[in-house]
PDB file of C-alpha atoms in Angstrom:
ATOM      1  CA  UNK A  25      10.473  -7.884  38.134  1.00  0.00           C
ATOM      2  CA  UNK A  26      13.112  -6.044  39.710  1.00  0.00           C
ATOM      3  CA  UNK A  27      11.285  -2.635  38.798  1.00  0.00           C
ATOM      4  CA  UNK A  28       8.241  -4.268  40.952  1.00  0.00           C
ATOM      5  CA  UNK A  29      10.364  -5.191  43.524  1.00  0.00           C
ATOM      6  CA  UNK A  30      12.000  -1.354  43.975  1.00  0.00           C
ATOM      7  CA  UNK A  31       8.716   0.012  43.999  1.00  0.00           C
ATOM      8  CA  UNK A  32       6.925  -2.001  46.457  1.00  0.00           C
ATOM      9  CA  UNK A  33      10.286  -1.232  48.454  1.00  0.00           C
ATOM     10  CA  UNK A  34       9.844   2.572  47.468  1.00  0.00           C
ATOM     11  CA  UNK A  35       6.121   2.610  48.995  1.00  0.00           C
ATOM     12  CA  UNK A  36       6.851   0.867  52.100  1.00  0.00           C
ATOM     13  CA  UNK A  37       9.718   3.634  53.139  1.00  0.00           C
ATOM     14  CA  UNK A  38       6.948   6.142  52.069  1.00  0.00           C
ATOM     15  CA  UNK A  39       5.056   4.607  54.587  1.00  0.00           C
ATOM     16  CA  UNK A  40       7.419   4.488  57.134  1.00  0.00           C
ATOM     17  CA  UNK A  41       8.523   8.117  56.601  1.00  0.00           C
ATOM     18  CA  UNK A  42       4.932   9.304  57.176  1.00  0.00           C
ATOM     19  CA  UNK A  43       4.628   7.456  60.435  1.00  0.00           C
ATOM     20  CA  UNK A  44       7.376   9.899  61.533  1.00  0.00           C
ATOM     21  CA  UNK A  45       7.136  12.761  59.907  1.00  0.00           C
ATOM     22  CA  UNK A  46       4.564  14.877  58.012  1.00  0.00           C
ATOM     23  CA  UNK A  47       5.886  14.939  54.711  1.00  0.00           C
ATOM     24  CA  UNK A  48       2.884  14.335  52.403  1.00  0.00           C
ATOM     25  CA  UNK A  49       4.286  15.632  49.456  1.00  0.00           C
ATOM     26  CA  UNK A  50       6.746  12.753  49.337  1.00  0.00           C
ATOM     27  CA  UNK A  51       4.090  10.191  48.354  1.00  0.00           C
ATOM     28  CA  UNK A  52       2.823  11.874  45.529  1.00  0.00           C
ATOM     29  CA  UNK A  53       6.334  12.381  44.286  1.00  0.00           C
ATOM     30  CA  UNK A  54       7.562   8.840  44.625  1.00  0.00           C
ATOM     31  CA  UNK A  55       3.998   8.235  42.768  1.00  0.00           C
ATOM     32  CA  UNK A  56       5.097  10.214  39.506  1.00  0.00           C
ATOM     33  CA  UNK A  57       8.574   9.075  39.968  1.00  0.00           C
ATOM     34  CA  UNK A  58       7.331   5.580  39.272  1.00  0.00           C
ATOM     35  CA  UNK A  59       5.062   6.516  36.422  1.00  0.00           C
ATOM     36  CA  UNK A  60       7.662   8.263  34.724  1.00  0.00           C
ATOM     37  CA  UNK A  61       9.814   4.962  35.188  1.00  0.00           C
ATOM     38  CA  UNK A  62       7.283   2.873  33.684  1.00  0.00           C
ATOM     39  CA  UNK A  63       6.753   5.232  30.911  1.00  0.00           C
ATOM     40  CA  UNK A  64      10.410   5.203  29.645  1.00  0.00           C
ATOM     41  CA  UNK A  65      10.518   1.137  30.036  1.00  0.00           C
ATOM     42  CA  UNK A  66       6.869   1.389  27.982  1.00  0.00           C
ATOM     43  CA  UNK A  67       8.248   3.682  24.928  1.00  0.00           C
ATOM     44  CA  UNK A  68      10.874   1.408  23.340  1.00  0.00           C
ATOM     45  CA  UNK A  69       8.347  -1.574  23.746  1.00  0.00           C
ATOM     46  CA  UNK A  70       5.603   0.979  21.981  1.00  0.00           C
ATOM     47  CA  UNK A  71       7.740   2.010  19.275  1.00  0.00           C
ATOM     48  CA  UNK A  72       8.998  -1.489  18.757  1.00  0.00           C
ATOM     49  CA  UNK A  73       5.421  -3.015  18.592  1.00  0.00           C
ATOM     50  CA  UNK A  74       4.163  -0.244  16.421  1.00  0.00           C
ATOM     51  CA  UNK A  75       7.398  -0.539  13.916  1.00  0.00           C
ATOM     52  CA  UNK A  76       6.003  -4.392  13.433  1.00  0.00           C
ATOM     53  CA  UNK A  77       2.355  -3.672  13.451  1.00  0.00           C
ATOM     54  CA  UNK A  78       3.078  -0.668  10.824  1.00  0.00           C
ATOM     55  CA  UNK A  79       5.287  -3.500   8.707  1.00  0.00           C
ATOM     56  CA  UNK A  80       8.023  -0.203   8.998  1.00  0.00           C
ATOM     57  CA  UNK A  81      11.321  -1.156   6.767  1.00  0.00           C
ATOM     58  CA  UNK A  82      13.350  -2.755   9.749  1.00  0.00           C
ATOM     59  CA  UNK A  83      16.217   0.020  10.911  1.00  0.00           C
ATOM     60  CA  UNK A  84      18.910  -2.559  10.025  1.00  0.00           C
ATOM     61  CA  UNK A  85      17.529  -3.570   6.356  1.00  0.00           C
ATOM     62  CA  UNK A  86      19.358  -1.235   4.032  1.00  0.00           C
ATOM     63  CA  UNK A  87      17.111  -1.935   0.284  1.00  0.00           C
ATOM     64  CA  UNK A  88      19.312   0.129  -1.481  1.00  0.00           C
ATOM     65  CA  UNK A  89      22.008  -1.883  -0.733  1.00  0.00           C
ATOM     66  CA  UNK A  90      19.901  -5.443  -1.130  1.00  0.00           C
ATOM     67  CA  UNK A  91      18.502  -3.846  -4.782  1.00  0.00           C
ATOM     68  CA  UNK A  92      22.530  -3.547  -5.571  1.00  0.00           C
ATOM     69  CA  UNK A  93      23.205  -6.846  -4.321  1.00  0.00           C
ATOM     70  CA  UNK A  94      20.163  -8.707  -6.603  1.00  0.00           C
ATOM     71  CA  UNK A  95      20.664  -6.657  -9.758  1.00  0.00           C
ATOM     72  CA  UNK A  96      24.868  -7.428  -9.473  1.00  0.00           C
ATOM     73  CA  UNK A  97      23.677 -11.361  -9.830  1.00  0.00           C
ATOM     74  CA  UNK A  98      23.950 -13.328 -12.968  1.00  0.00           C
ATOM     75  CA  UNK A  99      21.017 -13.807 -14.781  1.00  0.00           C
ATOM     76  CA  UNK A 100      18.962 -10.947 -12.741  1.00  0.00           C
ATOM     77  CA  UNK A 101      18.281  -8.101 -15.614  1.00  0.00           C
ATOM     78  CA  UNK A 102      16.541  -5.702 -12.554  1.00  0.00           C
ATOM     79  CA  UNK A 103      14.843  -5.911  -9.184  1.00  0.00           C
ATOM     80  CA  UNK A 104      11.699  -3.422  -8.246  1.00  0.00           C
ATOM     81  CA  UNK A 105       9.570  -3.180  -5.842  1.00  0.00           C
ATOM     82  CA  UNK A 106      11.745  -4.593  -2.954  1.00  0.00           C
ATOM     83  CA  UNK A 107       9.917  -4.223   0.862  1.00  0.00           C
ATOM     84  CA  UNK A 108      11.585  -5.696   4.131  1.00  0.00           C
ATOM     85  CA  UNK A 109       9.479  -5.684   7.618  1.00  0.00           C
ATOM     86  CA  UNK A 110       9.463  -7.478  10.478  1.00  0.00           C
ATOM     87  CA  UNK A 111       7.375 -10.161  10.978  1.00  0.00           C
ATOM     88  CA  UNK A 112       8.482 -10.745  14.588  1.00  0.00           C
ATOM     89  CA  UNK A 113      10.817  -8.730  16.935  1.00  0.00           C
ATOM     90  CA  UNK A 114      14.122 -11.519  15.168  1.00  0.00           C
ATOM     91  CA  UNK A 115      12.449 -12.193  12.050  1.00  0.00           C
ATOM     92  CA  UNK A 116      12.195  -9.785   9.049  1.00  0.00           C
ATOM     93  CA  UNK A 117      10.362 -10.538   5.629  1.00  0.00           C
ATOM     94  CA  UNK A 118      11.329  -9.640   2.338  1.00  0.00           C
ATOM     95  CA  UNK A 119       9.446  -9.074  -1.208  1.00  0.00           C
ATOM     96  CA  UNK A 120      11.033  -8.427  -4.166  1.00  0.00           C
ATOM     97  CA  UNK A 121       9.845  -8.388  -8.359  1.00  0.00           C
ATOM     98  CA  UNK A 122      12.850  -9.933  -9.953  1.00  0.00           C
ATOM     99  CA  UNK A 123      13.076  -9.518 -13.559  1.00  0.00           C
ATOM    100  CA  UNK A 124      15.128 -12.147 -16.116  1.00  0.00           C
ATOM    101  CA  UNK A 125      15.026 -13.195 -19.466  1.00  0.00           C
ATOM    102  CA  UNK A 126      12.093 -14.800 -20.446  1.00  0.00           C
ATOM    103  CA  UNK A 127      12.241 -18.216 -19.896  1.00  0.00           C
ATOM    104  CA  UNK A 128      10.477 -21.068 -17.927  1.00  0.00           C
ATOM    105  CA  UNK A 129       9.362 -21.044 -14.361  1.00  0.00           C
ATOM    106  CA  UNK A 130      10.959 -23.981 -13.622  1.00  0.00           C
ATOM    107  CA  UNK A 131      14.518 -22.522 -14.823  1.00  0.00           C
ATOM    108  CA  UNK A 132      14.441 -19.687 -12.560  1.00  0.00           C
ATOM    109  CA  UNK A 133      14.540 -22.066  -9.396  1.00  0.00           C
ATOM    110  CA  UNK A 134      18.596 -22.014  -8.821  1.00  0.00           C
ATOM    111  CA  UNK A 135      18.503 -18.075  -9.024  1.00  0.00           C
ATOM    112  CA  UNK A 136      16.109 -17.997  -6.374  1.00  0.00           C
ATOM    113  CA  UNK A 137      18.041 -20.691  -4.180  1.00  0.00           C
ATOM    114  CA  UNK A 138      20.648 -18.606  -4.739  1.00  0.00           C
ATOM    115  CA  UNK A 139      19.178 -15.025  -4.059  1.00  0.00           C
ATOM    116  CA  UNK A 140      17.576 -16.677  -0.993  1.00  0.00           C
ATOM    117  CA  UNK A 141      20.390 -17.889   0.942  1.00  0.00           C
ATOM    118  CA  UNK A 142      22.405 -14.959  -0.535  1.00  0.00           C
ATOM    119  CA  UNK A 143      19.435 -12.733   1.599  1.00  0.00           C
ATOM    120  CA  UNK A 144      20.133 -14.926   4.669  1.00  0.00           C
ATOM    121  CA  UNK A 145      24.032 -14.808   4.729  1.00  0.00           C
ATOM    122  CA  UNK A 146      24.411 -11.108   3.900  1.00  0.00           C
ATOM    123  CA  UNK A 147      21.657  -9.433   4.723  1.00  0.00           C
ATOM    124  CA  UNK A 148      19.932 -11.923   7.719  1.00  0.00           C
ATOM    125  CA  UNK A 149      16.142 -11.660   5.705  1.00  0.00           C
ATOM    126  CA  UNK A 150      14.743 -14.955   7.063  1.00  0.00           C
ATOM    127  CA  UNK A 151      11.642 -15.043   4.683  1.00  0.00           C
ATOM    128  CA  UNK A 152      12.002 -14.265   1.126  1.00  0.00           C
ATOM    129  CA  UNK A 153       9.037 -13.968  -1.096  1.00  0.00           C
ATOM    130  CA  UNK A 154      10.460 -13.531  -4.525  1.00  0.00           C
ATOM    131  CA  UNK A 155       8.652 -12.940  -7.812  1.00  0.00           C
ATOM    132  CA  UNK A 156       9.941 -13.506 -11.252  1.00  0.00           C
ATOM    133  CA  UNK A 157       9.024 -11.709 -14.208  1.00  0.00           C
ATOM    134  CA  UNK A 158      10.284 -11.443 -17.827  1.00  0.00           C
ATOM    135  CA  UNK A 159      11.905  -9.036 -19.937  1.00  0.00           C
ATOM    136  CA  UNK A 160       8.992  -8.462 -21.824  1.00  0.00           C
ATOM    137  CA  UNK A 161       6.407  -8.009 -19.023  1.00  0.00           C
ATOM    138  CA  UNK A 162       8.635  -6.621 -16.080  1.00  0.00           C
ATOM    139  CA  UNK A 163       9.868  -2.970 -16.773  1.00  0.00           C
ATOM    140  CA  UNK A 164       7.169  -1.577 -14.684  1.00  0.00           C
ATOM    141  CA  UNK A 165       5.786   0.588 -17.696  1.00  0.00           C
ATOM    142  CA  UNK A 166       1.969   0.588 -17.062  1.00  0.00           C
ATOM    143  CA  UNK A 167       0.702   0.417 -20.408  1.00  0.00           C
ATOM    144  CA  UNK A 168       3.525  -2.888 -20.946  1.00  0.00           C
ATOM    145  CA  UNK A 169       1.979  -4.354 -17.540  1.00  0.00           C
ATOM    146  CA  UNK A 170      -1.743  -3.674 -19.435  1.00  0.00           C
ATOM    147  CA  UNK A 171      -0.744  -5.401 -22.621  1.00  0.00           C
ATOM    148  CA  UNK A 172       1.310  -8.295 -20.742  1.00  0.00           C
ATOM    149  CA  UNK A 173      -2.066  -9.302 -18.452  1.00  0.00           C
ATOM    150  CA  UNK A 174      -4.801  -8.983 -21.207  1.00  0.00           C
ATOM    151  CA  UNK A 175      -3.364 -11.564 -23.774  1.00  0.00           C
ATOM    152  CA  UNK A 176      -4.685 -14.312 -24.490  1.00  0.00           C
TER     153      UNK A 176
END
């Protein structure tokens, strides 16, 4: 708004300059001046909107030190395939495969309460997608994830 403001002030001293002197280069040059101006405010904004659109690891979002922080908690045997983006510009999404003993869903509900909010104290992920997987099924060995989905 202010930018608008300077420029509309910019082309109205052009104008006034050229009623009194000759000096048509100067409109041309106040022209690129203000493209170049917009430009610059237009590149973070592009970058920013193509980080999101990309679903780019947010610059803040260190996994290495989230795949630490899961694996250190008890009852967590690993943690793979961990990806943070941003879903908004203040809001950044999270997936992780979290591997425990094998046991029933229903049991691993406090570990993920406490993963969750453990994600939105320390490491400000907002929304969490978390899946569990046993010992037996979740090493990330192809030929174990083969055997693991065609039983019956």
């Amino acid at each position: 708004m202010i930018g608008d403001f300077l420029f509309s002030i910019a082309v109205l001293l052009n104008g006034l300059v050229l009623i009194y002197k000759p000096w048509y280069w100067l409109d041309p040059v106040l022209s690129l001046l203000i493209v170049l101006f917009i430009l610059k405010n237009c590149w973070t904004i592009l970058k920013e909107a193509t980080a999101v659109l990309m679903n780019a690891t947010p610059k803040n979002v260190d996994l290495k030190n989230i795949h630490h922080h899961i694996e250190k908690i008890q009852g967590v045997q690993n943690a793979h395939y961990l990806h943070a983006w941003n879903v908004s510009a203040s809001s950044i999404a999270f997936s992780c495969h979290v591997v425990v003993h094998d046991q029933q869903l229903s049991n691993t509900e406090k570990l993920a309460k406490k993963i969750r909010l453990d994600l939105m104290h320390l490491f400000h992920i907002d929304h969490p997608v978390l899946q569990f997987e046993t010992t037996e099924c979740g090493n990330g060995n192809l030929l174990c994830e083969l055997f693991c989905n065609n039983r019956d």
